Amino acid sequence: MAHRIPFPNPPAGAFTFIDLFAGIGGFRIACQNIGGRCVFSSEWDAKAQQTYAYNFGDTPHGDITLEETKQAIPDGFDLLCAGFPCQAFSIAGNRLGFDDTRGTLFFDVAEIIRRKRPRAVFLENVKNLQSHDKGKTFKVIKATLEELGYAVYHNVMSPDKYADIPQNRERIFIVCFDMEQVPHHANFKFPEPVEPTRTIRECIDDTVDDDRYFYTEKMSHFDELKNAIKSYDTIYQWRRVYVRENKSNLCPTLTANMGEGGHNVPLILTRKGIRKLTPKECLNFQGYPQEYMFPEGMANSACYKQAGNSVAVPLIQRVCQQILQVLQ
């Protein structure tokens, strides 16, 4: 029997959007939550495509660098969303614009913006994008978007300060408006900080007793872990040679490689013992709704990678709400 799709596309929406570098659909949930309808998605990772299809009922298109993929994008959507990877540009003539981005994934985003002219663009990236290659990378991105006729607003935010999600995850958010289609774009403001009320305990499932997640005396470094990990209210990390305690009462930034063991794996103490976070708990720390699920039988390593590569959904949603206020 086929399972029920938890997040089907609404038949009509207050606005339409496309979901590029879609991952497992964090942007999509945020946009659908405020009345958006997805008209195109693209993600090249096959496992992430499976998870996306399992939750939304449609499989994203593949490689966005291919012309046939670009050709599948419809005209006339309102918002382009993309959490694109950060790559260095070979800044040829130092023109700081569209031509300098060729051969990178940002170029594909810029090319779609140039052809489709969405009213607004919402990009997300690692905080280091600003300082990458001595600031040149960000300079080129901003100049390219402005060359295409868009007003560019950007801010670095973390879900613990702006969305009441107990994870430290600083990201740069770039919001752009087509100056012709959205003349009052200067009304846009990023969301204000919120008072934190949620703790890490609300994201942790105390009923987990699956032995796969627990550390035992058979494992190397177990004695160091046992001596260092004493609090139920803290997330720890094994840092190659020592245990790091996160004194901020937050989850450290989740990463794509945390399922591979070794360095930087978040660790917690529960009544049963010391264990790593489950993939579902990682989704909790990204603010995903409880109904969101990985497909049955998907390898844990793939689930950890997908959760670590994703976005903090409630923070994306707050920014989308601010965009929508300007578009309406």
mmCIF file of C-alpha atoms in Angstrom:
data_model
loop_
_atom_site.group_PDB
_atom_site.id
_atom_site.type_symbol
_atom_site.label_atom_id
_atom_site.label_comp_id
_atom_site.label_asym_id
_atom_site.label_seq_id
_atom_site.Cartn_x
_atom_site.Cartn_y
_atom_site.Cartn_z
ATOM 1 C CA MET A 1 0.000 0.000 0.000
ATOM 2 C CA ALA A 2 1.360 3.425 -0.929
ATOM 3 C CA HIS A 3 1.961 5.749 2.009
ATOM 4 C CA ARG A 4 0.104 9.044 2.411
ATOM 5 C CA ILE A 5 2.084 12.013 1.042
ATOM 6 C CA PRO A 6 2.496 14.353 4.036
ATOM 7 C CA PHE A 7 3.163 17.592 2.109
ATOM 8 C CA PRO A 8 1.236 17.541 -1.196
ATOM 9 C CA ASN A 9 1.423 20.579 -3.478
ATOM 10 C CA PRO A 10 -1.635 22.813 -3.037
ATOM 11 C CA PRO A 11 -3.781 23.040 -6.211
ATOM 12 C CA ALA A 12 -3.460 26.828 -6.160
ATOM 13 C CA GLY A 13 -1.345 29.209 -4.130
ATOM 14 C CA ALA A 14 -0.897 32.793 -2.981
ATOM 15 C CA PHE A 15 2.377 32.734 -4.946
ATOM 16 C CA THR A 16 4.405 30.301 -7.072
ATOM 17 C CA PHE A 17 8.036 29.330 -6.532
ATOM 18 C CA ILE A 18 10.770 27.080 -7.875
ATOM 19 C CA ASP A 19 13.054 25.025 -5.617
ATOM 20 C CA LEU A 20 16.632 24.748 -6.943
ATOM 21 C CA PHE A 21 19.347 22.672 -5.199
ATOM 22 C CA ALA A 22 16.274 21.454 -3.380
ATOM 23 C CA GLY A 23 17.913 18.862 -1.111
ATOM 24 C CA ILE A 24 15.082 17.299 0.874
ATOM 25 C CA GLY A 25 12.758 20.277 0.518
ATOM 26 C CA GLY A 26 13.316 22.625 3.464
ATOM 27 C CA PHE A 27 12.569 25.678 1.314
ATOM 28 C CA ARG A 28 9.507 23.929 -0.082
ATOM 29 C CA ILE A 29 7.942 23.226 3.311
ATOM 30 C CA ALA A 30 8.567 26.839 4.367
ATOM 31 C CA CYS A 31 6.969 28.233 1.194
ATOM 32 C CA GLN A 32 4.010 25.823 1.211
ATOM 33 C CA ASN A 33 3.365 26.693 4.869
ATOM 34 C CA ILE A 34 2.645 30.299 3.870
ATOM 35 C CA GLY A 35 0.517 29.468 0.831
ATOM 36 C CA GLY A 36 3.088 28.920 -1.914
ATOM 37 C CA ARG A 37 2.781 26.411 -4.739
ATOM 38 C CA CYS A 38 5.919 24.731 -6.124
ATOM 39 C CA VAL A 39 5.998 24.702 -9.941
ATOM 40 C CA PHE A 40 9.481 23.170 -10.430
ATOM 41 C CA SER A 41 12.204 21.531 -8.341
ATOM 42 C CA SER A 42 15.729 20.340 -9.088
ATOM 43 C CA GLU A 43 18.163 18.204 -7.046
ATOM 44 C CA TRP A 44 20.880 15.964 -8.494
ATOM 45 C CA ASP A 45 21.532 13.690 -5.472
ATOM 46 C CA ALA A 46 19.521 10.487 -6.075
ATOM 47 C CA LYS A 47 18.970 9.676 -2.387
ATOM 48 C CA ALA A 48 17.789 13.223 -1.624
ATOM 49 C CA GLN A 49 15.448 12.965 -4.631
ATOM 50 C CA GLN A 50 13.913 9.823 -3.073
ATOM 51 C CA THR A 51 13.341 11.538 0.281
ATOM 52 C CA TYR A 52 11.861 14.588 -1.467
ATOM 53 C CA ALA A 53 9.478 12.425 -3.508
ATOM 54 C CA TYR A 54 8.480 10.437 -0.410
ATOM 55 C CA ASN A 55 7.331 13.641 1.332
ATOM 56 C CA PHE A 56 6.039 15.796 -1.529
ATOM 57 C CA GLY A 57 4.824 13.225 -4.060
ATOM 58 C CA ASP A 58 6.958 14.431 -6.955
ATOM 59 C CA THR A 59 10.580 13.726 -7.866
ATOM 60 C CA PRO A 60 12.827 16.741 -8.532
ATOM 61 C CA HIS A 61 14.453 17.163 -11.931
ATOM 62 C CA GLY A 62 18.169 16.322 -11.999
ATOM 63 C CA ASP A 63 21.277 18.278 -12.925
ATOM 64 C CA ILE A 64 20.411 21.980 -13.234
ATOM 65 C CA THR A 65 23.543 22.636 -15.309
ATOM 66 C CA LEU A 66 21.951 20.726 -18.215
ATOM 67 C CA GLU A 67 20.030 22.768 -20.767
ATOM 68 C CA GLU A 68 17.227 20.160 -20.870
ATOM 69 C CA THR A 69 16.673 20.675 -17.114
ATOM 70 C CA LYS A 70 16.563 24.462 -17.518
ATOM 71 C CA GLN A 71 14.101 24.033 -20.403
ATOM 72 C CA ALA A 72 11.662 22.277 -18.042
ATOM 73 C CA ILE A 73 11.292 25.385 -15.857
ATOM 74 C CA PRO A 74 7.967 27.141 -16.519
ATOM 75 C CA ASP A 75 7.578 30.873 -17.096
ATOM 76 C CA GLY A 76 5.842 33.301 -14.804
ATOM 77 C CA PHE A 77 6.675 32.109 -11.282
ATOM 78 C CA ASP A 78 7.058 34.640 -8.458
ATOM 79 C CA LEU A 79 9.984 33.406 -6.356
ATOM 80 C CA LEU A 80 13.202 31.515 -7.085
ATOM 81 C CA CYS A 81 14.653 29.666 -4.060
ATOM 82 C CA ALA A 82 18.157 28.185 -4.069
ATOM 83 C CA GLY A 83 20.569 26.996 -1.397
ATOM 84 C CA PHE A 84 23.399 26.791 -3.927
ATOM 85 C CA PRO A 85 26.889 25.421 -3.107
ATOM 86 C CA CYS A 86 29.710 27.915 -2.565
ATOM 87 C CA GLN A 87 32.371 27.767 -5.313
ATOM 88 C CA ALA A 88 35.305 29.984 -6.177
ATOM 89 C CA PHE A 89 35.042 31.976 -9.392
ATOM 90 C CA SER A 90 37.942 32.348 -11.808
ATOM 91 C CA ILE A 91 37.548 36.086 -12.045
ATOM 92 C CA ALA A 92 38.793 36.550 -15.564
ATOM 93 C CA GLY A 93 38.578 40.214 -16.451
ATOM 94 C CA ASN A 94 37.633 41.391 -12.930
ATOM 95 C CA ARG A 95 34.454 42.816 -14.402
ATOM 96 C CA LEU A 96 32.675 41.574 -11.282
ATOM 97 C CA GLY A 97 29.531 40.505 -13.065
ATOM 98 C CA PHE A 98 27.646 37.827 -14.954
ATOM 99 C CA ASP A 99 30.551 36.679 -17.171
ATOM 100 C CA ASP A 100 32.818 36.038 -14.190
ATOM 101 C CA THR A 101 30.474 33.357 -12.836
ATOM 102 C CA ARG A 102 30.675 30.953 -15.795
ATOM 103 C CA GLY A 103 31.440 27.340 -14.974
ATOM 104 C CA THR A 104 29.999 27.595 -11.454
ATOM 105 C CA LEU A 105 26.630 26.542 -10.083
ATOM 106 C CA PHE A 106 25.815 30.146 -9.238
ATOM 107 C CA PHE A 107 26.059 30.860 -12.979
ATOM 108 C CA ASP A 108 23.174 28.417 -13.559
ATOM 109 C CA VAL A 109 21.071 30.274 -10.976
ATOM 110 C CA ALA A 110 21.949 33.621 -12.579
ATOM 111 C CA GLU A 111 21.132 32.286 -16.064
ATOM 112 C CA ILE A 112 17.679 31.109 -14.886
ATOM 113 C CA ILE A 113 17.057 34.513 -13.270
ATOM 114 C CA ARG A 114 18.089 36.221 -16.528
ATOM 115 C CA ARG A 115 15.704 34.096 -18.625
ATOM 116 C CA LYS A 116 12.731 33.876 -16.279
ATOM 117 C CA ARG A 117 12.751 37.221 -14.439
ATOM 118 C CA PRO A 118 11.085 36.085 -11.197
ATOM 119 C CA ARG A 119 9.751 38.920 -9.070
ATOM 120 C CA ALA A 120 11.932 37.812 -6.144
ATOM 121 C CA VAL A 121 14.951 35.581 -5.456
ATOM 122 C CA PHE A 122 15.861 33.935 -2.133
ATOM 123 C CA LEU A 123 19.361 32.444 -1.816
ATOM 124 C CA GLU A 124 20.946 30.750 1.192
ATOM 125 C CA ASN A 125 24.575 29.867 1.773
ATOM 126 C CA VAL A 126 27.264 29.325 4.397
ATOM 127 C CA LYS A 127 28.259 32.408 6.371
ATOM 128 C CA ASN A 128 31.787 32.183 4.916
ATOM 129 C CA LEU A 129 30.424 33.095 1.491
ATOM 130 C CA GLN A 130 30.994 36.719 2.524
ATOM 131 C CA SER A 131 34.698 36.225 3.218
ATOM 132 C CA HIS A 132 35.318 33.504 0.589
ATOM 133 C CA ASP A 133 38.312 34.287 -1.663
ATOM 134 C CA LYS A 134 38.946 37.545 0.255
ATOM 135 C CA GLY A 135 35.366 38.685 -0.369
ATOM 136 C CA LYS A 136 35.641 38.434 -4.158
ATOM 137 C CA THR A 137 33.092 35.610 -4.495
ATOM 138 C CA PHE A 138 30.346 37.547 -2.726
ATOM 139 C CA LYS A 139 31.231 40.717 -4.611
ATOM 140 C CA VAL A 140 30.736 38.897 -7.922
ATOM 141 C CA ILE A 141 27.422 37.379 -6.782
ATOM 142 C CA LYS A 142 26.058 40.752 -5.662
ATOM 143 C CA ALA A 143 27.298 42.536 -8.791
ATOM 144 C CA THR A 144 25.796 39.830 -11.020
ATOM 145 C CA LEU A 145 22.369 40.093 -9.391
ATOM 146 C CA GLU A 146 22.478 43.905 -9.656
ATOM 147 C CA GLU A 147 23.564 43.666 -13.307
ATOM 148 C CA LEU A 148 20.414 41.572 -13.885
ATOM 149 C CA GLY A 149 18.300 44.425 -12.490
ATOM 150 C CA TYR A 150 17.701 43.191 -8.952
ATOM 151 C CA ALA A 151 17.931 45.039 -5.642
ATOM 152 C CA VAL A 152 19.998 42.897 -3.239
ATOM 153 C CA TYR A 153 19.498 42.588 0.530
ATOM 154 C CA HIS A 154 21.580 40.251 2.687
ATOM 155 C CA ASN A 155 21.943 39.276 6.320
ATOM 156 C CA VAL A 156 23.670 36.593 8.426
ATOM 157 C CA MET A 157 21.257 34.841 10.806
ATOM 158 C CA SER A 158 21.107 31.710 12.940
ATOM 159 C CA PRO A 159 17.927 29.759 13.858
ATOM 160 C CA ASP A 160 18.664 29.937 17.599
ATOM 161 C CA LYS A 161 18.361 33.740 17.496
ATOM 162 C CA TYR A 162 15.768 34.207 14.748
ATOM 163 C CA ALA A 163 13.504 31.138 14.800
ATOM 164 C CA ASP A 164 13.574 29.621 18.315
ATOM 165 C CA ILE A 165 15.331 26.481 17.079
ATOM 166 C CA PRO A 166 18.124 25.383 19.458
ATOM 167 C CA GLN A 167 20.838 24.953 16.798
ATOM 168 C CA ASN A 168 23.728 27.324 16.157
ATOM 169 C CA ARG A 169 23.748 27.553 12.346
ATOM 170 C CA GLU A 170 24.888 30.901 10.979
ATOM 171 C CA ARG A 171 23.976 31.287 7.319
ATOM 172 C CA ILE A 172 23.898 34.176 4.886
ATOM 173 C CA PHE A 173 20.488 34.903 3.389
ATOM 174 C CA ILE A 174 20.334 36.911 0.155
ATOM 175 C CA VAL A 175 16.961 38.333 -0.929
ATOM 176 C CA CYS A 176 16.559 40.108 -4.266
ATOM 177 C CA PHE A 177 13.685 41.884 -5.982
ATOM 178 C CA ASP A 178 13.285 42.776 -9.646
ATOM 179 C CA MET A 179 13.298 46.563 -9.411
ATOM 180 C CA GLU A 180 10.866 46.975 -12.313
ATOM 181 C CA GLN A 181 8.294 44.436 -11.153
ATOM 182 C CA VAL A 182 8.609 45.316 -7.426
ATOM 183 C CA PRO A 183 9.128 49.096 -7.248
ATOM 184 C CA HIS A 184 8.492 49.213 -3.476
ATOM 185 C CA HIS A 185 11.210 46.591 -2.732
ATOM 186 C CA ALA A 186 12.807 48.924 -0.152
ATOM 187 C CA ASN A 187 9.951 47.961 2.218
ATOM 188 C CA PHE A 188 11.660 44.582 2.663
ATOM 189 C CA LYS A 189 13.114 43.871 6.099
ATOM 190 C CA PHE A 190 14.716 40.721 7.432
ATOM 191 C CA PRO A 191 12.947 39.225 10.473
ATOM 192 C CA GLU A 192 13.762 40.540 13.933
ATOM 193 C CA PRO A 193 15.382 38.288 16.567
ATOM 194 C CA VAL A 194 13.037 36.263 18.805
ATOM 195 C CA GLU A 195 13.336 35.303 22.458
ATOM 196 C CA PRO A 196 14.418 31.646 22.753
ATOM 197 C CA THR A 197 11.966 29.365 24.558
ATOM 198 C CA ARG A 198 12.870 25.897 23.255
ATOM 199 C CA THR A 199 15.668 23.750 24.637
ATOM 200 C CA ILE A 200 17.602 20.864 23.132
ATOM 201 C CA ARG A 201 15.468 18.457 25.209
ATOM 202 C CA GLU A 202 12.467 19.215 22.971
ATOM 203 C CA CYS A 203 14.381 17.935 19.935
ATOM 204 C CA ILE A 204 15.669 14.757 21.614
ATOM 205 C CA ASP A 205 13.657 11.531 21.772
ATOM 206 C CA ASP A 206 14.216 9.853 25.160
ATOM 207 C CA THR A 207 12.555 6.640 23.997
ATOM 208 C CA VAL A 208 15.357 5.767 21.530
ATOM 209 C CA ASP A 209 16.951 2.464 22.537
ATOM 210 C CA ASP A 210 18.307 1.218 19.205
ATOM 211 C CA ASP A 211 21.802 -0.129 19.907
ATOM 212 C CA ARG A 212 23.119 1.287 16.630
ATOM 213 C CA TYR A 213 23.196 4.771 18.134
ATOM 214 C CA PHE A 214 24.863 3.958 21.464
ATOM 215 C CA TYR A 215 28.559 3.913 22.356
ATOM 216 C CA THR A 216 29.826 0.913 24.286
ATOM 217 C CA GLU A 217 33.009 -0.053 26.092
ATOM 218 C CA LYS A 218 34.130 -1.910 22.966
ATOM 219 C CA MET A 219 34.632 1.423 21.186
ATOM 220 C CA SER A 220 37.887 3.371 21.301
ATOM 221 C CA HIS A 221 37.757 6.580 23.374
ATOM 222 C CA PHE A 222 34.805 5.246 25.385
ATOM 223 C CA ASP A 223 36.533 6.070 28.695
ATOM 224 C CA GLU A 224 37.145 9.663 27.606
ATOM 225 C CA LEU A 225 33.511 9.973 26.546
ATOM 226 C CA LYS A 226 32.247 8.552 29.851
ATOM 227 C CA ASN A 227 34.433 10.882 31.902
ATOM 228 C CA ALA A 228 33.427 13.984 29.950
ATOM 229 C CA ILE A 229 29.748 13.453 29.119
ATOM 230 C CA LYS A 230 27.873 14.060 32.372
ATOM 231 C CA SER A 231 24.913 16.344 31.607
ATOM 232 C CA TYR A 232 21.542 15.396 30.114
ATOM 233 C CA ASP A 233 21.039 18.993 28.958
ATOM 234 C CA THR A 234 24.127 19.413 26.784
ATOM 235 C CA ILE A 235 25.206 18.261 23.349
ATOM 236 C CA TYR A 236 28.830 17.183 23.170
ATOM 237 C CA GLN A 237 31.133 16.517 20.231
ATOM 238 C CA TRP A 238 34.085 14.198 19.857
ATOM 239 C CA ARG A 239 36.834 16.409 18.393
ATOM 240 C CA ARG A 240 39.496 13.878 17.249
ATOM 241 C CA VAL A 241 41.351 13.876 20.583
ATOM 242 C CA TYR A 242 38.968 15.362 23.159
ATOM 243 C CA VAL A 243 35.300 15.863 24.014
ATOM 244 C CA ARG A 244 33.920 19.333 23.413
ATOM 245 C CA GLU A 245 31.028 20.486 25.569
ATOM 246 C CA ASN A 246 28.683 23.003 23.929
ATOM 247 C CA LYS A 247 28.100 25.325 26.856
ATOM 248 C CA SER A 248 25.590 27.441 24.917
ATOM 249 C CA ASN A 249 22.759 24.887 25.463
ATOM 250 C CA LEU A 250 22.470 24.663 21.692
ATOM 251 C CA CYS A 251 23.084 21.950 19.155
ATOM 252 C CA PRO A 252 26.288 22.703 17.205
ATOM 253 C CA THR A 253 25.922 23.226 13.464
ATOM 254 C CA LEU A 254 24.832 19.939 11.919
ATOM 255 C CA THR A 255 27.086 18.835 9.059
ATOM 256 C CA ALA A 256 26.715 16.579 6.033
ATOM 257 C CA ASN A 257 29.426 14.175 7.212
ATOM 258 C CA MET A 258 28.207 13.539 10.769
ATOM 259 C CA GLY A 259 26.994 10.067 9.792
ATOM 260 C CA GLU A 260 30.508 8.944 8.952
ATOM 261 C CA GLY A 261 31.615 8.641 12.570
ATOM 262 C CA GLY A 262 34.770 10.166 13.964
ATOM 263 C CA HIS A 263 35.132 13.929 14.089
ATOM 264 C CA ASN A 264 32.376 16.361 15.140
ATOM 265 C CA VAL A 265 29.558 13.843 15.661
ATOM 266 C CA PRO A 266 27.026 15.367 18.108
ATOM 267 C CA LEU A 267 26.747 13.185 21.237
ATOM 268 C CA ILE A 268 24.182 13.162 24.045
ATOM 269 C CA LEU A 269 23.624 11.425 27.383
ATOM 270 C CA THR A 270 20.299 9.646 27.897
ATOM 271 C CA ARG A 271 19.054 7.276 30.583
ATOM 272 C CA LYS A 272 20.330 4.330 28.549
ATOM 273 C CA GLY A 273 23.797 5.776 27.951
ATOM 274 C CA ILE A 274 25.857 7.869 25.576
ATOM 275 C CA ARG A 275 24.683 7.982 21.989
ATOM 276 C CA LYS A 276 24.729 10.024 18.828
ATOM 277 C CA LEU A 277 21.687 11.880 17.553
ATOM 278 C CA THR A 278 19.333 9.907 15.316
ATOM 279 C CA PRO A 279 18.591 11.221 11.798
ATOM 280 C CA LYS A 280 15.072 12.134 12.997
ATOM 281 C CA GLU A 281 16.518 14.189 15.856
ATOM 282 C CA CYS A 282 18.739 15.973 13.335
ATOM 283 C CA LEU A 283 15.586 16.909 11.409
ATOM 284 C CA ASN A 284 14.100 18.161 14.706
ATOM 285 C CA PHE A 285 17.115 20.454 15.138
ATOM 286 C CA GLN A 286 16.432 21.793 11.623
ATOM 287 C CA GLY A 287 12.826 22.549 12.617
ATOM 288 C CA TYR A 288 11.205 20.006 10.283
ATOM 289 C CA PRO A 289 7.591 19.051 11.099
ATOM 290 C CA GLN A 290 7.090 15.701 12.845
ATOM 291 C CA GLU A 291 5.240 14.278 9.804
ATOM 292 C CA TYR A 292 8.402 14.613 7.701
ATOM 293 C CA MET A 293 9.998 11.173 7.254
ATOM 294 C CA PHE A 294 12.929 9.511 5.553
ATOM 295 C CA PRO A 295 11.865 6.642 3.286
ATOM 296 C CA GLU A 296 11.902 3.244 4.953
ATOM 297 C CA GLY A 297 15.140 1.383 4.389
ATOM 298 C CA MET A 298 17.248 4.426 3.518
ATOM 299 C CA ALA A 299 20.788 4.084 4.893
ATOM 300 C CA ASN A 300 21.468 6.180 7.983
ATOM 301 C CA SER A 301 24.582 7.685 6.367
ATOM 302 C CA ALA A 302 22.385 9.128 3.589
ATOM 303 C CA CYS A 303 19.849 10.432 6.138
ATOM 304 C CA TYR A 304 22.541 12.218 8.179
ATOM 305 C CA LYS A 305 23.988 13.760 5.031
ATOM 306 C CA GLN A 306 20.561 15.013 3.924
ATOM 307 C CA ALA A 307 19.737 16.494 7.343
ATOM 308 C CA GLY A 308 23.149 18.172 7.600
ATOM 309 C CA ASN A 309 22.884 19.636 4.109
ATOM 310 C CA SER A 310 19.408 21.006 4.740
ATOM 311 C CA VAL A 311 18.125 24.308 6.134
ATOM 312 C CA ALA A 312 16.433 25.424 9.332
ATOM 313 C CA VAL A 313 12.858 25.436 8.051
ATOM 314 C CA PRO A 314 11.263 27.954 10.483
ATOM 315 C CA LEU A 315 13.963 30.545 9.734
ATOM 316 C CA ILE A 316 13.492 30.092 5.965
ATOM 317 C CA GLN A 317 9.743 30.491 6.576
ATOM 318 C CA ARG A 318 10.169 33.741 8.501
ATOM 319 C CA VAL A 319 12.239 35.232 5.666
ATOM 320 C CA CYS A 320 9.698 34.009 3.098
ATOM 321 C CA GLN A 321 6.922 35.750 5.029
ATOM 322 C CA GLN A 322 8.844 39.018 4.806
ATOM 323 C CA ILE A 323 9.341 38.515 1.047
ATOM 324 C CA LEU A 324 5.659 37.769 0.579
ATOM 325 C CA GLN A 325 4.637 40.964 2.398
ATOM 326 C CA VAL A 326 6.565 42.971 -0.204
ATOM 327 C CA LEU A 327 5.179 40.976 -3.150
ATOM 328 C CA GLN A 328 1.523 41.223 -2.096
#
